[in-house]
């Protein structure tokens, strides 16, 4: 009685070994480092490595190690002071063609990295940095989308020869005033034919014949969705300019965005860069001018300007702007019906459509470029003070040949991949739709406070763990020692799961671990008390062990499942810190059930199974 088959012992042993290997990286800590990546048109090579080594050596900033990893360079240092000083030096040495990010590089040995064993990711409250909770003004986004229809409606009514008195913006709708009900009906028919997605409501007020034009519910939802997506994309581009390694930019709810920047202690710098703006311009390509001559001499032909493409090539573009990003109503990525290749479908407002139509009539077969223009803010230390520099960066993001005459709607083809089409559509929308964002929550956590949080959190886990171990050993004797062993394995498995999932550990997450340590022995207490009860009822030790595990299982399952349901609800509806608590609690419940039921039963079976027993040390 009370014996497991061999495969169960092997399974439990395998789980323990895997958990141990994937928990180990957390013991090695992290090194302050610089992560150097190339921006468009540059690359990380041996020349860059030698320049970094020479610059650091000249500045007297020793590096522990310099590693070349795929397309980036990783420079490790002994402390954060050297790291911060080295960041300024490397930026000066390499110039603006490279991104220098502050980074805490795991010091995990190569043999653990080979099996993809990585340490847990630490949250902002343990690592230090800046946290922003931003809210997108969805009402302004919807209003701006509605405003774009204003000029289009005038064009539609004019083309249909329908007389109207005026169009005014009335908050969440446009109101068109007509002379008569007959004109209103003609206008409604013309607008519906051109824009079937709009909701039209006829209305009379003091003898006036009015037509209310509203966005449909689907259109409102799509506009809000695109506004949020565009702002997240724009924020991600801005964060890249900050040089932050492993930033967190994620959606919260239907209108909020969380931005967490580990390693940034200056919220002023972060706000200045996140608040920068971007727009787009469509320009004709100057196919007559000599690009190489313009690059060599620095002088462009009259009426043209030299621009750099994101792929590193150069083009001469006409100074005349055809259409700006403010005139783009929408941009969607998809696939060409004929060739199946990736494409981006662009929709312009009425004013932009007329200008594009006039241009394409005389430019079929000629190339047209999309120029992305953004205001960038950079910072540097001068005499111990942070100075900010604002500059405008203009670069070409797409060049395409005009195949046919078009106006309001057209497609951009010749793209390399669906991913490129998706990114181009996002950039086009970001130039057209700048839904206002406001910061509704901001907090800064210093690195020293983060270190204190880690120390205090570790101490709380250690104290709780030790108290539980002592209590179980004193109260349940040999069986208590088995429970202590299971509790130790439980903590190892919990840490390994957090590491494998790369879950973010926060202070509430540490609280979840402490709670898990306390709860993990609950199952063993139920089992051991049931065994005691069976012994008092006169059952044999072997029968008491068997009955204790069998009869306590349903109670243990009920208690843990209800707690797990509560943890899932917390994760579903909670914000970042609450989610961290819910994750560790959920994983802790799973590991504690495994170790408390299967783990302790395996040890008890090995110690007592198949033997004649007179008494149990419980």
Short mmCIF file of N, CA, C and O in Angstrom, two decimals, residues 252-312:
data_model
loop_
_atom_site.label_atom_id
_atom_site.label_comp_id
_atom_site.label_asym_id
_atom_site.label_seq_id
_atom_site.Cartn_x
_atom_site.Cartn_y
_atom_site.Cartn_z
N UNK A 252 -4.41 49.90 -22.10
CA UNK A 252 -5.20 49.58 -20.91
C UNK A 252 -6.61 50.09 -21.13
O UNK A 252 -6.86 51.28 -21.23
N UNK A 253 -7.55 49.16 -21.25
CA UNK A 253 -8.91 49.55 -21.55
C UNK A 253 -9.04 50.00 -22.98
O UNK A 253 -8.26 49.61 -23.86
N UNK A 254 -10.04 50.83 -23.27
CA UNK A 254 -10.29 51.25 -24.65
C UNK A 254 -9.80 52.65 -24.96
O UNK A 254 -9.99 53.13 -26.09
N UNK A 255 -9.15 53.32 -23.99
CA UNK A 255 -8.67 54.67 -24.28
C UNK A 255 -7.39 55.06 -23.55
O UNK A 255 -6.95 56.19 -23.63
N UNK A 256 -6.80 54.13 -22.81
CA UNK A 256 -5.61 54.47 -22.04
C UNK A 256 -4.40 53.67 -22.47
O UNK A 256 -4.53 52.55 -22.97
N UNK A 257 -3.23 54.26 -22.27
CA UNK A 257 -1.96 53.64 -22.63
C UNK A 257 -1.01 53.75 -21.45
O UNK A 257 -0.88 54.83 -20.86
N UNK A 258 -0.37 52.63 -21.10
CA UNK A 258 0.64 52.63 -20.05
C UNK A 258 2.02 52.69 -20.70
O UNK A 258 2.31 51.92 -21.62
N UNK A 259 2.84 53.61 -20.24
CA UNK A 259 4.22 53.72 -20.72
C UNK A 259 5.13 53.62 -19.49
O UNK A 259 5.06 54.47 -18.59
N UNK A 260 5.97 52.58 -19.46
CA UNK A 260 6.93 52.41 -18.37
C UNK A 260 8.33 52.39 -18.97
O UNK A 260 8.60 51.61 -19.89
N UNK A 261 9.19 53.24 -18.44
CA UNK A 261 10.53 53.41 -18.97
C UNK A 261 11.56 53.09 -17.90
O UNK A 261 11.96 53.98 -17.14
N UNK A 262 12.00 51.85 -17.80
CA UNK A 262 13.00 51.49 -16.80
C UNK A 262 14.31 52.22 -17.05
O UNK A 262 14.75 52.36 -18.19
N UNK A 263 14.92 52.69 -15.97
CA UNK A 263 16.22 53.33 -16.08
C UNK A 263 16.16 54.82 -16.34
O UNK A 263 17.18 55.49 -16.31
N UNK A 264 14.95 55.38 -16.58
CA UNK A 264 14.82 56.82 -16.81
C UNK A 264 14.41 57.48 -15.50
O UNK A 264 13.38 57.15 -14.93
N UNK A 265 15.23 58.39 -15.01
CA UNK A 265 14.90 59.08 -13.77
C UNK A 265 14.48 60.53 -13.99
O UNK A 265 14.22 61.26 -13.05
N UNK A 266 14.43 60.97 -15.25
CA UNK A 266 14.07 62.35 -15.55
C UNK A 266 12.74 62.38 -16.30
O UNK A 266 12.69 62.23 -17.52
N UNK A 267 11.61 62.56 -15.59
CA UNK A 267 10.32 62.57 -16.28
C UNK A 267 10.17 63.74 -17.23
O UNK A 267 9.42 63.67 -18.20
N UNK A 268 10.90 64.86 -16.97
CA UNK A 268 10.83 66.00 -17.88
C UNK A 268 11.33 65.65 -19.26
O UNK A 268 10.73 66.02 -20.28
N UNK A 269 12.43 64.92 -19.32
CA UNK A 269 12.98 64.49 -20.61
C UNK A 269 11.99 63.56 -21.31
O UNK A 269 11.74 63.69 -22.51
N UNK A 270 11.44 62.62 -20.56
CA UNK A 270 10.50 61.67 -21.16
C UNK A 270 9.27 62.39 -21.71
O UNK A 270 8.83 62.12 -22.83
N UNK A 271 8.72 63.33 -20.94
CA UNK A 271 7.52 64.04 -21.40
C UNK A 271 7.81 64.90 -22.63
O UNK A 271 6.98 65.02 -23.53
N UNK A 272 9.00 65.50 -22.66
CA UNK A 272 9.35 66.34 -23.81
C UNK A 272 9.41 65.53 -25.10
O UNK A 272 8.96 65.98 -26.15
N UNK A 273 9.96 64.32 -25.00
CA UNK A 273 10.11 63.50 -26.21
C UNK A 273 8.80 62.82 -26.58
O UNK A 273 8.43 62.75 -27.75
N UNK A 274 8.07 62.34 -25.59
CA UNK A 274 6.79 61.69 -25.89
C UNK A 274 5.78 62.68 -26.46
O UNK A 274 4.86 62.29 -27.18
N UNK A 275 5.95 63.95 -26.15
CA UNK A 275 5.02 64.95 -26.65
C UNK A 275 5.37 65.53 -28.01
O UNK A 275 4.69 66.43 -28.49
N UNK A 276 6.43 65.03 -28.65
CA UNK A 276 6.82 65.56 -29.96
C UNK A 276 5.78 65.17 -31.01
O UNK A 276 5.00 64.24 -30.82
N UNK A 277 5.79 65.89 -32.15
CA UNK A 277 4.73 65.73 -33.16
C UNK A 277 5.29 65.18 -34.47
O UNK A 277 6.50 65.17 -34.70
N UNK A 278 4.38 64.71 -35.32
CA UNK A 278 4.79 64.16 -36.61
C UNK A 278 3.71 64.46 -37.65
O UNK A 278 2.53 64.60 -37.32
N UNK A 279 4.12 64.56 -38.92
CA UNK A 279 3.17 64.76 -40.01
C UNK A 279 3.76 64.14 -41.28
O UNK A 279 4.88 63.61 -41.28
N UNK A 280 3.00 64.23 -42.37
CA UNK A 280 3.41 63.64 -43.65
C UNK A 280 3.22 64.63 -44.78
O UNK A 280 2.40 65.54 -44.70
N UNK A 281 3.99 64.43 -45.85
CA UNK A 281 3.83 65.21 -47.08
C UNK A 281 4.04 64.30 -48.28
O UNK A 281 4.95 63.46 -48.27
N UNK A 282 3.18 64.46 -49.28
CA UNK A 282 3.37 63.79 -50.57
C UNK A 282 4.05 64.79 -51.51
O UNK A 282 3.57 65.90 -51.69
N UNK A 283 5.17 64.36 -52.11
CA UNK A 283 5.91 65.23 -53.02
C UNK A 283 6.28 64.46 -54.29
O UNK A 283 6.48 63.24 -54.26
N UNK A 284 6.40 65.20 -55.39
CA UNK A 284 6.84 64.60 -56.65
C UNK A 284 8.35 64.41 -56.63
O UNK A 284 9.09 65.21 -56.05
N UNK A 285 8.83 63.33 -57.23
CA UNK A 285 10.26 63.06 -57.32
C UNK A 285 10.83 63.80 -58.53
O UNK A 285 10.28 63.72 -59.63
N UNK A 286 11.93 64.51 -58.33
CA UNK A 286 12.61 65.21 -59.43
C UNK A 286 13.48 64.20 -60.18
O UNK A 286 14.56 63.82 -59.71
N UNK A 287 12.98 63.73 -61.32
CA UNK A 287 13.71 62.70 -62.08
C UNK A 287 14.73 63.32 -63.03
O UNK A 287 15.53 62.60 -63.66
N UNK A 288 14.74 64.65 -63.16
CA UNK A 288 15.69 65.31 -64.05
C UNK A 288 17.00 65.65 -63.33
O UNK A 288 18.07 65.66 -63.93
N UNK A 289 16.92 65.92 -62.03
CA UNK A 289 18.11 66.36 -61.29
C UNK A 289 19.09 65.22 -61.05
O UNK A 289 18.74 64.03 -61.08
N UNK A 290 20.34 65.58 -60.79
CA UNK A 290 21.42 64.62 -60.53
C UNK A 290 21.59 64.47 -59.01
O UNK A 290 22.08 65.36 -58.33
N UNK A 291 21.16 63.30 -58.50
CA UNK A 291 21.21 63.05 -57.06
C UNK A 291 22.65 63.05 -56.55
O UNK A 291 22.97 63.65 -55.51
N UNK A 292 23.55 62.35 -57.28
CA UNK A 292 24.94 62.26 -56.83
C UNK A 292 25.61 63.63 -56.82
O UNK A 292 26.41 63.93 -55.94
N UNK A 293 25.31 64.45 -57.81
CA UNK A 293 25.86 65.80 -57.85
C UNK A 293 25.38 66.62 -56.65
O UNK A 293 26.16 67.35 -56.02
N UNK A 294 24.09 66.48 -56.32
CA UNK A 294 23.54 67.21 -55.18
C UNK A 294 24.18 66.74 -53.87
O UNK A 294 24.45 67.54 -52.97
N UNK A 295 24.44 65.42 -53.74
CA UNK A 295 25.09 64.90 -52.52
C UNK A 295 26.53 65.39 -52.42
O UNK A 295 26.99 65.73 -51.32
N UNK A 296 27.23 65.42 -53.54
CA UNK A 296 28.64 65.78 -53.54
C UNK A 296 28.84 67.27 -53.25
O UNK A 296 29.73 67.65 -52.48
N UNK A 297 28.03 68.09 -53.86
CA UNK A 297 28.22 69.54 -53.73
C UNK A 297 27.40 70.16 -52.60
O UNK A 297 27.70 71.26 -52.14
N UNK A 298 26.34 69.43 -52.17
CA UNK A 298 25.48 69.98 -51.13
C UNK A 298 24.50 71.01 -51.67
O UNK A 298 23.80 71.68 -50.90
N UNK A 299 24.43 71.14 -53.01
CA UNK A 299 23.50 72.10 -53.63
C UNK A 299 22.49 71.35 -54.48
O UNK A 299 22.87 70.54 -55.34
N UNK A 300 21.22 71.61 -54.25
CA UNK A 300 20.15 70.96 -55.00
C UNK A 300 19.72 71.85 -56.15
O UNK A 300 19.88 73.08 -56.10
N UNK A 301 19.15 71.26 -57.23
CA UNK A 301 18.65 72.09 -58.34
C UNK A 301 17.55 73.02 -57.86
O UNK A 301 16.88 72.75 -56.87
N UNK A 302 17.32 74.13 -58.55
CA UNK A 302 16.25 75.07 -58.16
C UNK A 302 14.90 74.35 -58.15
O UNK A 302 14.56 73.59 -59.06
N UNK A 303 14.13 74.58 -57.09
CA UNK A 303 12.81 73.98 -56.98
C UNK A 303 12.80 72.58 -56.42
O UNK A 303 11.74 71.95 -56.32
N UNK A 304 13.97 72.05 -56.02
CA UNK A 304 14.06 70.68 -55.48
C UNK A 304 14.92 70.67 -54.22
O UNK A 304 15.72 71.58 -53.99
N UNK A 305 14.75 69.61 -53.43
CA UNK A 305 15.52 69.42 -52.19
C UNK A 305 15.94 67.96 -52.09
O UNK A 305 15.19 67.06 -52.47
N UNK A 306 17.16 67.73 -51.59
CA UNK A 306 17.68 66.37 -51.44
C UNK A 306 17.15 65.77 -50.13
O UNK A 306 17.27 66.37 -49.07
N UNK A 307 16.55 64.58 -50.25
CA UNK A 307 16.02 63.87 -49.09
C UNK A 307 16.64 62.48 -49.00
O UNK A 307 16.99 61.88 -50.03
N UNK A 308 16.72 61.98 -47.77
CA UNK A 308 17.25 60.64 -47.52
C UNK A 308 16.11 59.67 -47.26
O UNK A 308 15.19 59.96 -46.50
N UNK A 309 16.17 58.51 -47.90
CA UNK A 309 15.19 57.44 -47.67
C UNK A 309 15.59 56.64 -46.44
O UNK A 309 16.76 56.60 -46.06
N UNK A 310 14.63 55.99 -45.82
CA UNK A 310 14.93 55.19 -44.63
C UNK A 310 15.87 54.01 -44.94
O UNK A 310 16.52 53.50 -44.04
N UNK A 311 15.91 53.60 -46.20
CA UNK A 311 16.80 52.49 -46.55
C UNK A 311 18.22 52.95 -46.84
O UNK A 311 19.09 52.13 -47.18
N UNK A 312 18.48 54.26 -46.70
CA UNK A 312 19.82 54.78 -46.89
C UNK A 312 20.06 55.44 -48.23
O UNK A 312 21.08 56.10 -48.42
#
